[in-house]
XYZ file of N, CA, C and O in Angstrom:
604
model
N 40.464 80.981 -99.407
C 41.030 82.291 -99.171
C 40.047 83.343 -99.680
O 39.533 83.251 -100.779
N 39.829 84.344 -98.888
C 38.924 85.429 -99.278
C 39.715 86.517 -100.005
O 40.946 86.541 -99.965
N 38.994 87.419 -100.639
C 39.631 88.544 -101.314
C 40.402 89.391 -100.308
O 41.491 89.878 -100.603
N 39.854 89.541 -99.132
C 40.534 90.319 -98.084
C 41.856 89.655 -97.699
O 42.876 90.329 -97.546
N 41.849 88.313 -97.565
C 43.087 87.588 -97.263
C 44.115 87.780 -98.376
O 45.301 87.968 -98.114
N 43.657 87.713 -99.604
C 44.552 87.883 -100.745
C 45.182 89.267 -100.730
O 46.376 89.418 -101.019
N 44.413 90.280 -100.391
C 44.960 91.639 -100.324
C 45.982 91.787 -99.199
O 46.931 92.551 -99.321
N 45.792 91.053 -98.127
C 46.752 91.109 -97.007
C 48.139 90.688 -97.464
O 49.137 91.229 -97.004
N 48.211 89.698 -98.362
C 49.488 89.174 -98.846
C 50.006 89.902 -100.075
O 51.082 89.598 -100.562
N 49.269 90.838 -100.569
C 49.584 91.514 -101.830
C 50.561 92.668 -101.603
O 50.360 93.498 -100.726
N 51.617 92.703 -102.414
C 52.559 93.815 -102.374
C 52.312 94.789 -103.512
O 52.536 95.986 -103.369
N 51.866 94.263 -104.653
C 51.605 95.078 -105.832
C 50.255 94.692 -106.409
O 49.966 93.510 -106.585
N 49.454 95.682 -106.712
C 48.123 95.463 -107.260
C 48.033 96.168 -108.608
O 48.308 97.360 -108.705
N 47.701 95.410 -109.658
C 47.508 95.962 -110.994
C 46.012 96.014 -111.266
O 45.321 95.015 -111.085
N 45.538 97.175 -111.692
C 44.113 97.349 -111.941
C 43.865 97.924 -113.328
O 44.657 98.718 -113.837
N 42.759 97.521 -113.906
C 42.257 98.081 -115.157
C 41.394 99.283 -114.790
O 41.014 99.467 -113.629
N 41.036 100.092 -115.780
C 40.252 101.289 -115.483
C 38.788 101.136 -115.900
O 37.895 101.132 -115.061
N 38.542 101.022 -117.200
C 37.176 101.060 -117.723
C 36.433 99.758 -117.432
O 36.867 98.684 -117.822
N 35.327 99.893 -116.725
C 34.530 98.733 -116.354
C 34.995 98.073 -115.068
O 34.307 97.216 -114.529
N 36.158 98.472 -114.566
C 36.674 97.966 -113.300
C 36.570 99.045 -112.226
O 36.100 98.784 -111.128
N 37.004 100.249 -112.567
C 36.956 101.389 -111.646
C 35.984 102.466 -112.128
O 35.268 103.059 -111.329
N 35.990 102.702 -113.428
C 35.094 103.704 -114.006
C 33.957 103.012 -114.748
O 34.140 101.960 -115.349
N 32.808 103.643 -114.698
C 31.594 103.098 -115.313
C 31.721 103.095 -116.835
O 32.081 104.113 -117.436
N 31.406 101.970 -117.454
C 31.450 101.853 -118.910
C 30.321 102.607 -119.607
O 30.317 102.708 -120.841
N 29.377 103.135 -118.864
C 28.255 103.846 -119.475
C 28.754 104.990 -120.360
O 28.193 105.234 -121.441
N 29.808 105.676 -119.942
C 30.370 106.768 -120.745
C 30.884 106.250 -122.085
O 30.528 106.769 -123.134
N 31.724 105.224 -122.047
C 32.297 104.677 -123.277
C 31.218 104.110 -124.187
O 31.254 104.308 -125.405
N 30.267 103.404 -123.605
C 29.173 102.850 -124.407
C 28.375 103.962 -125.084
O 28.032 103.861 -126.265
N 28.088 105.023 -124.347
C 27.363 106.149 -124.928
C 28.175 106.767 -126.070
O 27.636 107.065 -127.140
N 29.464 106.961 -125.836
C 30.303 107.582 -126.853
C 30.280 106.791 -128.155
O 30.026 107.342 -129.225
N 30.569 105.493 -128.073
C 30.767 104.680 -129.271
C 29.465 104.192 -129.900
O 29.425 103.902 -131.096
N 28.404 104.125 -129.117
C 27.138 103.611 -129.658
C 26.118 104.697 -129.971
O 25.165 104.457 -130.718
N 26.305 105.901 -129.422
C 25.335 106.975 -129.644
C 25.994 108.259 -130.154
O 25.669 108.742 -131.243
N 26.898 108.828 -129.376
C 27.437 110.155 -129.694
C 28.267 110.154 -130.985
O 28.074 111.014 -131.856
N 29.193 109.231 -131.110
C 30.038 109.175 -132.306
C 29.212 108.819 -133.549
O 29.358 109.491 -134.587
N 28.310 107.825 -133.489
C 27.465 107.578 -134.670
C 26.615 108.793 -135.063
O 26.435 109.079 -136.256
N 26.127 109.538 -134.080
C 25.337 110.737 -134.369
C 26.197 111.785 -135.097
O 25.763 112.380 -136.092
N 27.416 111.986 -134.609
C 28.325 112.940 -135.252
C 28.735 112.458 -136.644
O 28.839 113.251 -137.582
N 28.955 111.161 -136.772
C 29.317 110.579 -138.070
C 28.173 110.768 -139.070
O 28.408 111.120 -140.230
N 26.959 110.548 -138.631
C 25.785 110.736 -139.490
C 25.707 112.181 -139.973
O 25.509 112.440 -141.171
N 25.883 113.125 -139.071
C 25.821 114.540 -139.431
C 26.947 114.908 -140.403
O 26.722 115.623 -141.385
N 28.133 114.425 -140.138
C 29.306 114.746 -140.965
C 29.181 114.186 -142.378
O 29.604 114.807 -143.348
N 28.589 112.995 -142.495
C 28.559 112.299 -143.779
C 27.171 112.271 -144.432
O 26.968 111.566 -145.421
N 26.230 113.042 -143.868
C 24.911 113.152 -144.467
C 24.145 111.837 -144.511
O 23.470 111.539 -145.495
N 24.238 111.080 -143.442
C 23.573 109.778 -143.365
C 22.473 109.815 -142.311
O 22.579 110.558 -141.327
N 21.471 108.976 -142.467
C 20.532 108.794 -141.350
C 21.291 108.184 -140.166
O 22.224 107.401 -140.353
N 20.889 108.561 -138.973
C 21.612 108.094 -137.781
C 21.669 106.572 -137.682
O 22.704 106.010 -137.333
N 20.570 105.885 -137.982
C 20.570 104.419 -137.916
C 21.555 103.805 -138.905
O 22.253 102.847 -138.579
N 21.622 104.356 -140.102
C 22.560 103.849 -141.116
C 24.005 104.099 -140.674
O 24.875 103.236 -140.848
N 24.246 105.257 -140.106
C 25.591 105.575 -139.610
C 25.982 104.614 -138.492
O 27.112 104.104 -138.465
N 25.048 104.356 -137.577
C 25.332 103.440 -136.466
C 25.656 102.040 -136.995
O 26.618 101.411 -136.560
N 24.888 101.564 -137.937
C 25.147 100.233 -138.514
C 26.507 100.176 -139.198
O 27.244 99.202 -139.052
N 26.835 101.230 -139.953
C 28.131 101.273 -140.621
C 29.262 101.245 -139.598
O 30.250 100.524 -139.760
N 29.110 102.025 -138.524
C 30.156 102.058 -137.501
C 30.241 100.744 -136.738
O 31.342 100.273 -136.435
N 29.113 100.136 -136.435
C 29.144 98.839 -135.749
C 29.899 97.813 -136.586
O 30.643 96.987 -136.048
N 29.736 97.884 -137.896
C 30.482 96.988 -138.781
C 31.981 97.281 -138.688
O 32.797 96.363 -138.583
N 32.365 98.563 -138.687
C 33.777 98.948 -138.509
C 34.296 98.431 -137.168
O 35.398 97.888 -137.091
N 33.520 98.623 -136.125
C 33.943 98.193 -134.789
C 34.189 96.687 -134.765
O 35.193 96.214 -134.226
N 33.257 95.927 -135.325
C 33.404 94.459 -135.333
C 34.678 94.037 -136.062
O 35.382 93.138 -135.609
N 34.971 94.686 -137.169
C 36.178 94.328 -137.929
C 37.458 94.696 -137.192
O 38.492 94.067 -137.404
N 37.402 95.688 -136.329
C 38.598 96.147 -135.616
C 38.817 95.444 -134.275
O 39.895 95.553 -133.707
N 37.817 94.748 -133.761
C 37.975 94.091 -132.460
C 39.182 93.169 -132.483
O 39.397 92.426 -133.431
N 39.975 93.254 -131.434
C 41.173 92.441 -131.312
C 42.401 93.052 -131.970
O 43.499 92.549 -131.802
N 42.227 94.117 -132.716
C 43.347 94.797 -133.363
C 43.940 95.829 -132.405
O 43.231 96.404 -131.583
N 45.228 96.091 -132.552
C 45.889 97.060 -131.672
C 45.294 98.460 -131.799
O 45.245 99.204 -130.829
N 44.844 98.817 -133.003
C 44.325 100.169 -133.212
C 42.903 100.364 -132.692
O 42.370 101.474 -132.769
N 42.292 99.340 -132.145
C 40.924 99.455 -131.617
C 40.817 100.608 -130.614
O 39.843 101.346 -130.610
N 41.818 100.781 -129.762
C 41.780 101.797 -128.706
C 42.441 103.111 -129.111
O 42.580 104.010 -128.292
N 42.876 103.235 -130.345
C 43.622 104.403 -130.803
C 42.674 105.477 -131.324
O 42.075 105.326 -132.391
N 42.533 106.568 -130.595
C 41.666 107.657 -131.028
C 42.131 108.250 -132.350
O 41.309 108.658 -133.180
N 43.435 108.288 -132.572
C 43.974 108.832 -133.811
C 43.481 108.010 -135.011
O 43.106 108.563 -136.037
N 43.486 106.705 -134.851
C 42.999 105.820 -135.916
C 41.539 106.129 -136.246
O 41.178 106.296 -137.414
N 40.715 106.212 -135.212
C 39.285 106.459 -135.433
C 39.033 107.853 -135.980
O 38.156 108.045 -136.826
N 39.782 108.847 -135.512
C 39.620 110.204 -136.041
C 39.899 110.235 -137.534
O 39.144 110.834 -138.316
N 40.974 109.581 -137.930
C 41.337 109.549 -139.348
C 40.323 108.720 -140.153
O 39.856 109.151 -141.206
N 39.984 107.579 -139.648
C 39.080 106.674 -140.376
C 37.675 107.259 -140.536
O 37.033 107.061 -141.559
N 37.191 107.951 -139.508
C 35.814 108.454 -139.528
C 35.716 109.922 -139.946
O 34.617 110.450 -140.082
N 36.874 110.583 -140.098
C 36.915 112.003 -140.430
C 36.173 112.833 -139.380
O 35.358 113.691 -139.690
N 36.478 112.515 -138.116
C 35.887 113.208 -136.963
C 36.981 113.469 -135.941
O 37.944 112.709 -135.850
N 36.814 114.497 -135.133
C 37.727 114.740 -134.013
C 37.183 113.949 -132.820
O 36.344 114.443 -132.064
N 37.655 112.723 -132.685
C 37.115 111.819 -131.667
C 37.394 112.341 -130.256
O 36.539 112.243 -129.376
N 38.564 112.921 -130.023
C 38.852 113.469 -128.691
C 37.901 114.615 -128.357
O 37.380 114.687 -127.241
N 37.642 115.493 -129.320
C 36.698 116.596 -129.075
C 35.314 116.052 -128.757
O 34.630 116.567 -127.860
N 34.900 115.010 -129.453
C 33.603 114.391 -129.164
C 33.590 113.821 -127.749
O 32.588 113.932 -127.035
N 34.701 113.203 -127.329
C 34.794 112.699 -125.960
C 34.696 113.844 -124.952
O 34.034 113.717 -123.927
N 35.356 114.937 -125.243
C 35.313 116.089 -124.329
C 33.903 116.662 -124.224
O 33.504 117.119 -123.163
N 33.148 116.622 -125.327
C 31.763 117.126 -125.332
C 30.905 116.472 -124.253
O 29.977 117.089 -123.743
N 31.200 115.226 -123.947
C 30.346 114.449 -123.034
C 31.061 114.095 -121.731
O 30.680 113.143 -121.047
N 32.053 114.849 -121.358
C 32.881 114.553 -120.177
C 32.078 114.424 -118.883
O 32.481 113.732 -117.969
N 30.921 115.095 -118.813
C 30.114 115.009 -117.585
C 29.549 113.614 -117.371
O 29.091 113.290 -116.266
N 29.599 112.761 -118.373
C 29.116 111.378 -118.243
C 30.146 110.445 -117.605
O 29.826 109.323 -117.257
N 31.385 110.900 -117.484
C 32.448 110.077 -116.904
C 32.201 109.946 -115.401
O 31.973 110.944 -114.724
N 32.256 108.723 -114.890
C 32.025 108.534 -113.463
C 32.596 107.229 -112.932
O 32.905 106.302 -113.680
N 32.727 107.202 -111.635
C 33.219 106.020 -110.917
C 32.143 104.938 -110.848
O 30.958 105.245 -110.788
N 32.578 103.697 -110.780
C 31.674 102.619 -110.396
C 31.464 102.718 -108.890
O 32.363 103.161 -108.153
N 30.312 102.306 -108.397
C 30.064 102.377 -106.950
C 31.137 101.620 -106.163
O 31.468 100.481 -106.480
N 31.697 102.297 -105.173
C 32.680 101.683 -104.277
C 34.110 101.687 -104.790
O 35.038 101.384 -104.036
N 34.330 102.030 -106.056
C 35.675 101.956 -106.632
C 36.636 102.957 -105.991
O 37.775 102.611 -105.651
N 36.190 104.169 -105.806
C 37.057 105.186 -105.213
C 37.388 104.835 -103.763
O 38.538 104.957 -103.327
N 36.413 104.349 -103.035
C 36.634 103.926 -101.644
C 37.628 102.757 -101.593
O 38.498 102.700 -100.727
N 37.512 101.828 -102.549
C 38.441 100.704 -102.636
C 39.869 101.209 -102.867
O 40.804 100.759 -102.192
N 40.056 102.143 -103.795
C 41.393 102.672 -104.065
C 41.976 103.382 -102.846
O 43.175 103.268 -102.571
N 41.139 104.101 -102.126
C 41.610 104.746 -100.900
C 42.052 103.707 -99.883
O 43.085 103.859 -99.227
N 41.293 102.631 -99.754
C 41.616 101.575 -98.785
C 42.916 100.869 -99.138
O 43.754 100.641 -98.261
N 43.123 100.515 -100.403
C 44.373 99.837 -100.758
C 45.550 100.794 -100.658
O 46.658 100.376 -100.321
N 45.308 102.075 -100.895
C 46.368 103.059 -100.730
C 46.829 103.172 -99.294
O 48.022 103.361 -99.023
N 45.902 103.025 -98.360
C 46.236 103.089 -96.938
C 47.050 101.885 -96.491
O 47.741 101.941 -95.485
N 47.001 100.784 -97.229
C 47.749 99.572 -96.882
C 49.216 99.659 -97.270
O 49.999 98.797 -96.916
N 49.579 100.673 -98.052
C 50.975 100.866 -98.419
C 51.454 99.994 -99.568
O 52.649 99.944 -99.833
N 50.544 99.308 -100.251
C 50.983 98.482 -101.371
C 51.160 99.339 -102.615
O 50.620 100.433 -102.716
N 51.948 98.831 -103.554
C 52.134 99.485 -104.836
C 50.890 99.221 -105.673
O 50.485 98.076 -105.851
N 50.276 100.282 -106.194
C 49.066 100.151 -107.010
C 49.367 100.749 -108.379
O 49.771 101.905 -108.481
N 49.187 99.920 -109.419
C 49.475 100.315 -110.786
C 48.204 100.251 -111.628
O 47.397 99.341 -111.453
N 48.062 101.191 -112.529
C 46.950 101.177 -113.477
C 47.498 100.704 -114.819
O 48.466 101.255 -115.330
N 46.890 99.666 -115.360
C 47.260 99.120 -116.660
C 45.988 99.121 -117.494
O 45.022 98.440 -117.161
N 45.974 99.915 -118.569
C 44.740 100.119 -119.318
C 44.973 100.087 -120.821
O 46.066 100.429 -121.289
N 43.953 99.686 -121.561
C 43.973 99.773 -123.018
C 43.569 101.163 -123.493
O 43.659 101.460 -124.674
N 43.118 101.996 -122.602
C 42.623 103.320 -122.952
C 43.698 104.146 -123.651
O 44.867 104.127 -123.266
N 43.294 104.882 -124.672
C 44.184 105.825 -125.332
C 44.628 106.860 -124.303
O 43.855 107.236 -123.416
N 45.859 107.304 -124.391
C 46.391 108.227 -123.385
C 45.554 109.505 -123.294
O 45.357 110.045 -122.207
N 45.037 109.999 -124.420
C 44.219 111.209 -124.370
C 42.910 110.968 -123.631
O 42.434 111.836 -122.898
N 42.314 109.800 -123.827
C 41.086 109.459 -123.098
C 41.398 109.296 -121.615
O 40.633 109.751 -120.757
N 42.509 108.646 -121.314
C 42.943 108.506 -119.927
C 43.143 109.870 -119.279
O 42.698 110.100 -118.155
N 43.780 110.789 -119.987
C 43.981 112.145 -119.454
C 42.642 112.824 -119.176
O 42.467 113.454 -118.130
N 41.698 112.686 -120.102
C 40.381 113.290 -119.911
C 39.682 112.690 -118.693
O 39.148 113.414 -117.848
N 39.712 111.371 -118.584
C 39.052 110.710 -117.450
C 39.732 111.079 -116.135
O 39.072 111.222 -115.102
N 41.036 111.276 -116.183
C 41.752 111.693 -114.983
C 41.418 113.134 -114.613
O 41.290 113.455 -113.422
N 41.263 114.007 -115.605
C 40.851 115.394 -115.334
C 39.522 115.422 -114.593
O 39.323 116.211 -113.671
N 38.606 114.552 -115.004
C 37.261 114.532 -114.424
C 37.248 113.852 -113.062
O 36.623 114.350 -112.119
N 37.942 112.723 -112.932
C 37.840 111.908 -111.708
C 39.038 112.012 -110.772
O 38.927 111.667 -109.601
N 40.191 112.419 -111.296
C 41.412 112.399 -110.493
C 41.967 111.004 -110.296
O 42.767 110.761 -109.391
N 41.586 110.070 -111.146
C 41.936 108.662 -110.959
C 43.439 108.411 -110.866
O 43.877 107.558 -110.098
N 44.240 109.152 -111.611
C 45.679 108.867 -111.627
C 46.349 109.093 -110.274
O 47.382 108.504 -109.996
N 45.759 109.888 -109.430
C 46.392 110.159 -108.129
C 46.450 108.925 -107.235
O 47.212 108.887 -106.272
N 45.663 107.918 -107.540
C 45.638 106.695 -106.732
C 46.718 105.696 -107.124
O 46.842 104.657 -106.478
N 47.488 105.979 -108.155
C 48.423 105.000 -108.698
C 49.855 105.492 -108.660
O 50.135 106.658 -108.941
N 50.744 104.553 -108.356
C 52.169 104.876 -108.387
C 52.624 105.080 -109.828
O 53.423 105.968 -110.124
N 52.099 104.241 -110.713
C 52.407 104.358 -112.140
C 51.172 104.012 -112.948
O 50.325 103.238 -112.509
N 51.135 104.568 -114.153
C 50.033 104.321 -115.079
C 50.639 103.898 -116.408
O 51.556 104.549 -116.918
N 50.135 102.790 -116.956
C 50.594 102.340 -118.272
C 49.391 102.216 -119.190
O 48.439 101.499 -118.886
N 49.460 102.931 -120.311
C 48.421 102.859 -121.326
C 48.970 102.081 -122.516
O 50.057 102.384 -123.014
N 48.224 101.112 -122.977
C 48.635 100.280 -124.101
C 48.883 101.114 -125.351
O 49.679 100.738 -126.202
N 48.223 102.241 -125.474
C 48.355 103.053 -126.686
C 49.690 103.794 -126.754
O 50.074 104.262 -127.819
N 50.407 103.910 -125.641
C 51.660 104.651 -125.644
C 52.649 103.946 -126.590
O 52.896 102.759 -126.475
N 53.150 104.694 -127.563
C 54.034 104.127 -128.549
C 53.297 103.583 -129.759
O 53.873 103.373 -130.811
N 52.006 103.329 -129.633
C 51.203 102.805 -130.733
C 50.542 103.936 -131.510
O 50.489 103.924 -132.724
N 50.028 104.917 -130.780
C 49.295 106.025 -131.392
C 50.079 107.309 -131.208
O 50.804 107.467 -130.237
N 49.892 108.230 -132.133
C 50.449 109.557 -131.934
C 49.542 110.316 -130.999
O 48.347 110.057 -130.921
N 50.087 111.245 -130.263
C 49.289 112.064 -129.362
C 48.544 113.085 -130.182
O 49.070 113.652 -131.122
N 47.309 113.351 -129.798
C 46.512 114.317 -130.556
C 46.635 115.729 -129.998
O 46.001 116.626 -130.478
N 47.426 115.910 -129.000
C 47.564 117.243 -128.395
C 48.589 118.064 -129.138
O 49.537 117.627 -129.664
């Protein structure tokens, strides 16, 4: 069975966002470059030392529910993580062919749902830039109920 055949029989399609529809280059830049740079400036550290310290924090948090919680990171790092994300919003972008794919499945009349680990504030920012939410009947963010809203 081909992917096209599978879509023919599909009534509901659940999709992830980051790395599936949107390019991870934005998130990688944020967590590996922009946030460590801001952390270094805030805490008077050399950038390399700040990056190493944060990578250690990241490794310890992997698999934890708060990994995707901007509120957790803002408090832990003493930084406005959402503001830092907004600073680099022009880096947010689609993966090649993703938008065309969403348009095509939308034309088939199937229910399309977005299920993401993304913090709701990050999801809102990415939707402001790309309009991604318009392609989905419903959107579920894992952070809803886990994190407080920063707005």
